[in-house]
Structure formats: C-alpha cells, structure tokens
Amino acid sequence: MTEYYSEYRTPRKRRRSLPMRLVDIVATLLSVVAGLAMVGAFLVPYIAPSRSRLLPLLGLVTPAIYTSVVALALYWIVRWRWIRASAMLVLVLVGFFRISLFYRPEFRRVYDRRIPERGLFKVMTYNVRCFYDDGGGSSADQVARLIAEEKPDIVCLQEFSPRLAERSEAFAALDKSYQSALFGHQQALDLGYQMAILSRHRILRSGVALKPAASVWIDAAVNGDTVRIYSNHLRTTSINAADDAFLSSRRIITDSTRDARIRSIATRFRSNSVVRAAQADTIAREAGAWRGPKIVCGDFNDTPVSYVYHRMSRGLNDAFRERGSGYSHTFRGFFNSLRIDFVLSSDHFETVTYEVPEVPYSDHLPVVVRLKLQNH
C-alpha cells in the first residue's frame, strides 16, 4: 500500500508545450527591454540631454513604455511566474506616482462660469503657427473669436504674426478689451512672427527673460497684486510635418531610406534637446528670482517626462496635474500623444479648471486655465 500511494505524493511536473516556451522566451526579452526603458524614463528628468543621446527620446514614448510594462506584469501574473511578475510590478508601482504627468482620472470639478469670483484669473497660452490653418489659409479671425469667447485675462501667443493680425477685423476688436506687449527679434521678424501677450489688466512693465525672445514676461496689476507672467517658446524639435507623416504611416516599415530618416530625426531631436535644456536652465533661474505671484506658460517643445519640464516646473504647480482629466495632448501630430504646452503657477494660485479646446486653427491646441489668486 505504501508503494502504491507514494506515486501520488510526488506527481510529475507538467512540461510546457514548445509554443508556450517560445512565447515565454519572447516575453522575457520584451520584459528586459521594457524594464530597461522604464528605468531610463525615470532618469530622463534628472540628466541633461548633453550627457545622453538616448534618454531624451525615451521621454517621448514614456506612456507607451509604461503601458507595455503593465501588460507584461499582467502576463507574468497569469503565467504564475512570480519572480518576473514581481520585477515588473516594482516598475509599475514606481511609475504609478508619475502617471499624473500625462493622465488623470476623469474626476471633474463642476464650475459655474456665470458666477463672478474675486481673485479668479483666466490664462490662455497658444502657439498659433503664424495664424496658418491646416489648409494654409489665415486663422487670425478664428483665433480672435476664440479669445473673445473664452475671455481670458491673459493671452500668451507664440508664433504671433502681426501682419495677419493687422488684416483681421476680429483681432482689431480685441484692442478694446486688451492691452498688448509684443516681442520680436530679427530672425522672427524675417519669418513674420513675434511673441505677444495680451492682458485685460494693466501692464506695469515688460521684458525679455531669454534673448532673443525665447522667454518674455509682463507684470500685470491684478486685484492689488503684481503678477508676473512668463510666456515661453523654447527651441523647436525640428520634427516637421513630413517627418510626422513618415513616423505615423506604414512607410516607416517599408521605406528603403527608413534607417537614414530615423537617424536624421533622432539627431535633430537630440541636438535641439540640448539647446532647450540650456534655455530651461536660464529661464528657471530668471523665473525663480521673482518671489511674487507668477505664471510660467507657453510652448516648451518637450513632454512632461523631460529635463526641460523638470527644470521649468520646479517649485510650480502644473495646471493639468491639478485639474486636468483623462489623457491630454496639446500638439496635433505624433498620434495626438504629446503634451508640450503648459501653464505652471506659483503657490499664490489655486488651479480651478483646466481645458484644452479642440480647435483646428494651428498645429497646437490652446490651453485655457482658471486660477484663483489666494487670499482674495
């Protein structure tokens, strides 16, 4: 009897089928790659682009990396491979605290626009692409009407074209409600655009934080306080419409010049990342010296997982992280996956609402934020 039952006390381990072993091998390789990429993404904000060629690129695809890590963690849990599952889950847990950089649950705060509230301060930042719409026509009238509808207190416009604005009756009508400060340099003027800040509040003074005009500012008198507003347009990525179309299409798989084009895009992106990082260092020092209420906004041309964002947002509150919802993008390209336009504010403000109107007037989307000036 003892010999009979001993066969059941030591059952033979079931052997995995060959297809499943191959799947596990592939999943293991993917886990290593995704894990290393996730660790690299954690380091992106803290290492200057001049010190690494690869890290700035990881910042572009961090949401996809995180999603793949979550999927692989679930796979290993289902497969009961707890060592590999645990490694993936550690990365998921660490990354969880950064999800709010690009995604916030759909918790909406109801706000009645009709109720006036002392200290409420509405800001719009918008890269208007020289007022050229997708068809190559002027969008100056549409942008002016958007401003008139939204009624922001401060409007920061990047790539502002004075020539097309002067031809727009809708823009001329804004002069009744807004003071304006225009900033430009010769290269921008040659290209036909400037930086512009419009204000419903009295502009006390204005200046340039980073020459020639990558960062400009005004001081506005708001309810007895002086609020400084920085509008920024950092170095472009140099990824043009043709590059975006190439990356978004099947040609990236079949094109015989694929490798050369990808290298070209990566090289341009990295080179400009180095320039943007230096700009961010300068702007952060300049803005950090102002101790009063301040707002830092504009087109950073970099994602929330970047050295630029880390430097620019230090000590400030990101309106999206405070009151955004869902997955927000502000650039109409690259699969609608990039949030590169920001409104940051000091602790003097409470963020009340965050909106990104879906309008086709530029390759960017406007960001509209309501802030409450504290103690008012």
Coordinates of C-alpha atoms in Angstrom, one line a residue, residues 12-368:
R12 CA 5.4 14.7 -12.1
K13 CA 5.7 18.3 -13.1
R14 CA 3.9 19.1 -16.3
R15 CA 6.1 20.1 -19.1
R16 CA 5.3 23.3 -21.0
S17 CA 4.5 23.0 -24.7
L18 CA 7.0 24.2 -27.2
P19 CA 4.9 27.1 -28.4
M20 CA 4.4 28.4 -24.8
R21 CA 8.1 28.1 -24.1
L22 CA 8.8 30.2 -27.2
V23 CA 6.2 32.8 -26.1
D24 CA 7.8 32.9 -22.6
I25 CA 11.2 33.5 -24.1
V26 CA 9.9 36.4 -26.3
A27 CA 8.0 37.8 -23.3
T28 CA 11.2 37.6 -21.2
L29 CA 13.2 39.5 -23.8
L30 CA 10.5 42.1 -24.1
S31 CA 10.4 42.4 -20.3
V32 CA 14.1 43.1 -20.2
V33 CA 13.9 45.7 -22.9
A34 CA 10.8 47.4 -21.4
G35 CA 12.3 47.3 -17.9
L36 CA 15.5 49.0 -19.0
A37 CA 13.5 51.5 -21.0
M38 CA 11.3 52.3 -17.9
V39 CA 14.4 52.8 -15.7
G40 CA 15.8 55.1 -18.4
A41 CA 12.5 57.0 -18.4
F42 CA 12.8 57.5 -14.6
L43 CA 16.2 59.1 -15.2
V44 CA 15.2 61.4 -18.1
P45 CA 14.2 64.5 -16.0
Y46 CA 17.4 64.4 -14.0
I47 CA 20.1 64.0 -16.7
A48 CA 20.9 66.8 -19.1
P49 CA 20.4 65.8 -22.7
S50 CA 24.0 66.8 -23.4
R51 CA 25.1 63.8 -21.3
S52 CA 22.9 61.2 -23.0
R53 CA 21.8 60.5 -26.6
L54 CA 19.0 58.1 -25.9
L55 CA 17.3 59.4 -22.8
P56 CA 15.6 62.5 -24.4
L57 CA 13.9 60.1 -26.9
L58 CA 12.5 57.9 -24.1
G59 CA 10.6 60.9 -22.8
L60 CA 8.6 61.0 -26.0
V61 CA 7.3 57.4 -25.6
T62 CA 7.1 57.1 -21.8
P63 CA 3.3 56.4 -21.8
A64 CA 3.8 53.6 -24.3
I65 CA 6.7 52.2 -22.2
Y66 CA 4.6 52.3 -19.0
T67 CA 1.7 50.6 -20.7
S68 CA 3.9 47.8 -22.0
V69 CA 5.3 47.2 -18.5
V70 CA 1.8 46.9 -17.1
A71 CA 0.8 44.5 -19.8
L72 CA 3.9 42.3 -19.2
A73 CA 3.3 42.3 -15.5
L74 CA -0.2 41.0 -16.1
Y75 CA 1.2 38.4 -18.5
W76 CA 3.6 37.0 -15.9
I77 CA 0.9 37.0 -13.2
V78 CA -1.4 35.0 -15.4
R79 CA 1.6 32.7 -16.2
W80 CA 2.3 32.3 -12.4
R81 CA 5.9 33.4 -12.9
W82 CA 6.2 35.4 -9.7
I83 CA 9.8 36.4 -9.9
R84 CA 9.4 38.1 -13.3
A85 CA 6.0 39.4 -12.3
S86 CA 7.4 41.0 -9.1
A87 CA 10.1 42.7 -11.1
M88 CA 7.6 44.2 -13.5
L89 CA 5.2 45.2 -10.6
V90 CA 8.0 47.1 -8.9
L91 CA 8.4 49.2 -12.0
V92 CA 4.6 49.6 -12.3
L93 CA 4.5 50.8 -8.7
V94 CA 7.3 53.3 -9.1
G95 CA 5.8 54.6 -12.4
F96 CA 2.3 54.9 -10.8
F97 CA 3.4 58.0 -9.0
R98 CA 4.2 59.7 -12.3
I99 CA 1.1 58.8 -14.2
S100 CA -0.4 62.2 -13.4
L101 CA 2.2 63.8 -15.7
F102 CA 0.2 62.5 -18.7
Y103 CA -3.0 61.0 -17.4
R104 CA -5.5 61.9 -14.7
P105 CA -8.8 60.0 -13.9
E106 CA -12.0 61.6 -15.1
F107 CA -12.8 63.4 -11.9
R108 CA -14.5 66.6 -12.9
R109 CA -15.0 69.6 -10.7
V110 CA -18.2 71.5 -11.6
Y111 CA -17.6 75.2 -12.0
D112 CA -20.3 77.8 -13.0
R113 CA -18.8 80.3 -15.4
R114 CA -21.6 82.8 -14.7
I115 CA -20.7 83.3 -11.1
P116 CA -18.1 86.1 -10.7
E117 CA -15.5 85.4 -8.1
R118 CA -12.9 87.8 -6.7
G119 CA -9.4 86.8 -7.5
L120 CA -10.3 84.5 -10.4
F121 CA -7.7 84.7 -13.1
K122 CA -8.0 83.1 -16.5
V123 CA -5.0 82.3 -18.7
M124 CA -4.7 81.1 -22.2
T125 CA -1.5 80.0 -23.9
Y126 CA -1.5 79.2 -27.6
N127 CA 1.1 78.6 -30.3
V128 CA -0.8 79.9 -33.3
R129 CA 1.6 78.9 -36.0
C130 CA 1.7 82.4 -37.5
F131 CA -2.1 82.1 -38.0
Y132 CA -1.9 79.5 -40.7
D133 CA -4.6 76.8 -40.5
D134 CA -4.2 73.2 -41.9
G135 CA -5.2 74.4 -45.4
G136 CA -2.6 77.2 -45.5
G137 CA -5.2 80.0 -45.0
S138 CA -5.3 82.6 -42.3
S139 CA -6.8 81.6 -38.9
A140 CA -6.4 85.0 -37.4
D141 CA -10.2 85.7 -37.3
Q142 CA -10.9 82.3 -35.8
V143 CA -8.2 82.7 -33.1
A144 CA -9.5 86.2 -32.3
R145 CA -13.1 84.9 -32.0
L146 CA -11.9 82.1 -29.7
I147 CA -10.2 84.6 -27.4
A148 CA -13.4 86.7 -27.4
E149 CA -15.5 83.7 -26.5
E150 CA -13.1 82.4 -23.7
K151 CA -12.5 86.0 -22.3
P152 CA -9.1 85.1 -20.7
D153 CA -7.5 87.7 -18.6
I154 CA -4.1 86.9 -20.0
V155 CA -3.4 85.5 -23.5
C156 CA 0.2 84.3 -24.3
L157 CA 0.6 83.8 -28.1
Q158 CA 3.6 82.2 -29.6
E159 CA 4.5 82.5 -33.3
F160 CA 2.2 85.5 -33.5
S161 CA 2.1 87.1 -36.9
P162 CA 1.5 90.9 -36.7
R163 CA 0.9 91.1 -40.5
L164 CA -2.0 88.7 -40.4
A165 CA -3.4 90.1 -37.1
E166 CA -3.5 93.6 -38.7
R167 CA -5.6 92.2 -41.5
S168 CA -8.2 90.7 -39.1
E169 CA -11.1 92.9 -38.0
A170 CA -11.8 90.4 -35.2
F171 CA -8.3 90.9 -33.9
A172 CA -8.7 94.7 -34.1
A173 CA -11.8 94.4 -32.0
L174 CA -9.8 92.9 -29.2
D175 CA -7.9 96.2 -28.7
K176 CA -11.0 97.5 -26.9
S177 CA -10.5 94.8 -24.1
Y178 CA -6.8 94.1 -24.0
Q179 CA -3.5 95.9 -23.6
S180 CA -0.7 94.2 -25.5
A181 CA 3.0 93.7 -25.4
L182 CA 4.9 92.5 -28.5
F183 CA 8.3 91.0 -28.5
G184 CA 10.4 90.0 -31.5
H185 CA 13.9 89.6 -32.9
Q186 CA 15.2 89.9 -36.3
Q187 CA 15.0 86.2 -37.3
A188 CA 11.5 86.0 -36.0
L189 CA 10.6 89.2 -37.8
D190 CA 12.1 87.9 -41.0
L191 CA 9.9 84.8 -40.7
G192 CA 6.9 87.0 -40.0
Y193 CA 6.1 86.2 -36.3
Q194 CA 6.7 87.5 -32.8
M195 CA 5.7 86.8 -29.3
A196 CA 2.6 88.6 -28.0
I197 CA 1.0 88.9 -24.5
L198 CA -2.5 90.3 -24.2
S199 CA -3.8 91.5 -20.9
R200 CA -7.2 92.7 -19.6
H201 CA -5.3 94.0 -16.6
R202 CA -3.0 97.0 -16.7
I203 CA 0.5 96.1 -17.9
L204 CA 3.0 97.7 -15.5
R205 CA 6.2 96.7 -17.3
S206 CA 7.6 94.0 -19.6
G207 CA 10.9 92.5 -20.6
V208 CA 12.8 89.6 -22.1
A209 CA 14.0 86.8 -19.8
L210 CA 15.9 84.9 -22.5
K211 CA 17.2 86.7 -25.6
P212 CA 16.4 87.0 -28.4
A213 CA 12.8 86.2 -27.5
A214 CA 12.5 82.6 -26.3
S215 CA 11.1 83.8 -22.9
V216 CA 9.3 87.1 -22.4
W217 CA 7.3 88.5 -19.5
I218 CA 4.9 91.2 -18.3
D219 CA 3.9 92.4 -14.8
A220 CA 0.2 92.8 -14.6
A221 CA -1.7 94.7 -11.8
V222 CA -4.3 92.2 -10.5
N223 CA -6.5 93.0 -7.6
G224 CA -3.9 95.0 -5.8
D225 CA -1.1 92.4 -6.5
T226 CA 1.6 92.4 -9.2
V227 CA 1.5 89.1 -11.1
R228 CA 4.4 88.2 -13.4
I229 CA 3.6 86.2 -16.4
Y230 CA 6.3 84.4 -18.4
S231 CA 5.5 83.3 -22.0
N232 CA 7.9 80.8 -23.5
H233 CA 8.7 79.4 -26.8
L234 CA 11.6 77.0 -26.5
R235 CA 13.7 75.6 -29.3
T236 CA 11.7 73.6 -31.8
T237 CA 12.2 69.8 -32.1
S238 CA 12.8 70.3 -35.9
I239 CA 10.4 67.4 -36.5
N240 CA 8.4 68.8 -39.4
A241 CA 5.1 67.8 -41.0
A242 CA 6.9 65.4 -43.4
D243 CA 8.7 63.7 -40.5
D244 CA 5.4 63.3 -38.6
A245 CA 3.7 61.9 -41.6
F246 CA 6.6 59.4 -42.1
L247 CA 6.5 58.3 -38.4
S248 CA 2.7 57.9 -38.4
S249 CA 2.4 55.9 -41.6
R250 CA 3.3 52.4 -42.8
R251 CA 6.2 53.8 -44.7
I252 CA 8.3 53.5 -41.6
I253 CA 8.2 49.8 -42.2
T254 CA 8.6 49.6 -46.0
D255 CA 10.7 52.7 -46.9
S256 CA 14.1 51.8 -48.1
T257 CA 15.5 55.0 -46.6
R258 CA 13.9 54.3 -43.2
D259 CA 17.1 54.0 -41.2
A260 CA 18.7 57.2 -42.6
R261 CA 15.5 59.1 -42.0
I262 CA 15.1 57.8 -38.4
R263 CA 18.7 58.7 -37.7
S264 CA 18.2 62.2 -39.1
I265 CA 15.1 62.7 -36.9
A266 CA 16.8 61.4 -33.8
T267 CA 19.9 63.5 -34.4
R268 CA 17.9 66.7 -34.9
F269 CA 15.7 66.0 -31.9
R270 CA 18.7 65.3 -29.6
S271 CA 20.6 68.4 -30.8
N272 CA 17.6 70.7 -30.1
S273 CA 17.0 68.9 -26.8
V274 CA 20.5 70.1 -25.7
V275 CA 19.6 73.7 -26.7
R276 CA 16.2 73.5 -24.9
A277 CA 17.9 72.2 -21.8
A278 CA 20.2 75.2 -21.7
Q279 CA 17.3 77.6 -22.3
A280 CA 15.3 75.9 -19.5
D281 CA 18.2 76.3 -17.1
T282 CA 18.4 80.1 -17.8
I283 CA 14.6 80.6 -17.7
A284 CA 14.3 78.7 -14.4
R285 CA 16.9 80.8 -12.8
E286 CA 15.3 84.0 -14.1
A287 CA 11.7 83.0 -13.0
G288 CA 13.0 81.7 -9.7
A289 CA 14.3 85.1 -8.8
W290 CA 10.7 86.5 -8.8
R291 CA 9.2 85.8 -5.4
G292 CA 5.7 87.2 -6.0
P293 CA 2.8 85.6 -7.8
K294 CA 3.9 84.2 -11.1
I295 CA 2.7 82.1 -14.0
V296 CA 5.1 80.3 -16.4
C297 CA 3.4 79.1 -19.6
G298 CA 3.9 78.5 -23.2
D299 CA 5.3 76.0 -25.8
F300 CA 8.1 74.1 -24.2
N301 CA 8.5 71.8 -27.2
D302 CA 9.1 68.9 -24.7
T303 CA 7.0 66.4 -22.8
P304 CA 6.4 66.2 -19.0
V305 CA 8.9 63.4 -18.9
S306 CA 11.9 65.6 -19.8
Y307 CA 14.8 67.6 -18.3
V308 CA 13.2 70.8 -19.6
Y309 CA 9.8 70.2 -17.8
H310 CA 11.6 69.2 -14.6
R311 CA 13.6 72.4 -14.6
M312 CA 10.8 74.7 -15.7
S313 CA 8.2 73.3 -13.2
R314 CA 10.4 73.2 -10.1
G315 CA 8.6 74.9 -7.3
L316 CA 5.5 75.5 -9.5
N317 CA 2.1 73.7 -9.9
D318 CA 1.2 72.1 -13.2
A319 CA -2.4 73.0 -14.0
F320 CA -3.0 69.7 -15.7
R321 CA -1.8 67.7 -12.7
E322 CA -4.0 69.8 -10.5
R323 CA -7.3 69.9 -12.5
G324 CA -6.8 68.0 -15.8
S325 CA -8.8 64.9 -16.7
G326 CA -8.1 61.9 -19.0
Y327 CA -5.1 61.9 -21.4
S328 CA -4.4 65.4 -22.5
H329 CA -2.4 66.4 -25.6
T330 CA -1.7 69.9 -26.9
F331 CA 0.1 69.0 -30.2
R332 CA -1.9 67.9 -33.2
G333 CA 0.5 65.4 -34.5
F334 CA 2.6 62.4 -33.5
F335 CA -0.6 60.3 -32.9
N336 CA -2.1 63.1 -30.7
S337 CA 0.1 61.9 -27.9
L338 CA 2.2 64.9 -26.8
R339 CA 1.5 67.5 -24.1
I340 CA 4.1 70.1 -24.8
D341 CA 2.2 73.3 -23.9
F342 CA 1.9 74.1 -20.2
V343 CA 0.5 76.5 -17.6
L344 CA 2.5 76.5 -14.4
S345 CA 1.8 78.7 -11.4
S346 CA 3.3 79.5 -8.0
D347 CA 1.6 78.6 -4.7
H348 CA -0.1 82.0 -4.7
F349 CA -2.7 80.5 -7.0
E350 CA -5.2 77.6 -6.7
T351 CA -5.9 75.9 -10.0
V352 CA -9.7 75.8 -10.6
T353 CA -10.1 74.4 -14.1
Y354 CA -8.0 73.1 -17.0
E355 CA -9.3 72.9 -20.6
V356 CA -7.8 72.2 -24.0
P357 CA -10.3 73.3 -26.7
E358 CA -10.2 71.0 -29.7
V359 CA -9.9 73.6 -32.5
P360 CA -8.1 73.2 -35.8
Y361 CA -6.5 76.7 -36.1
S362 CA -2.9 75.6 -35.6
D363 CA -0.7 72.5 -35.2
H364 CA -1.0 73.2 -31.4
L365 CA -4.1 73.4 -29.2
P366 CA -4.8 76.2 -26.8
V367 CA -4.5 75.6 -23.1
V368 CA -7.1 77.5 -21.0

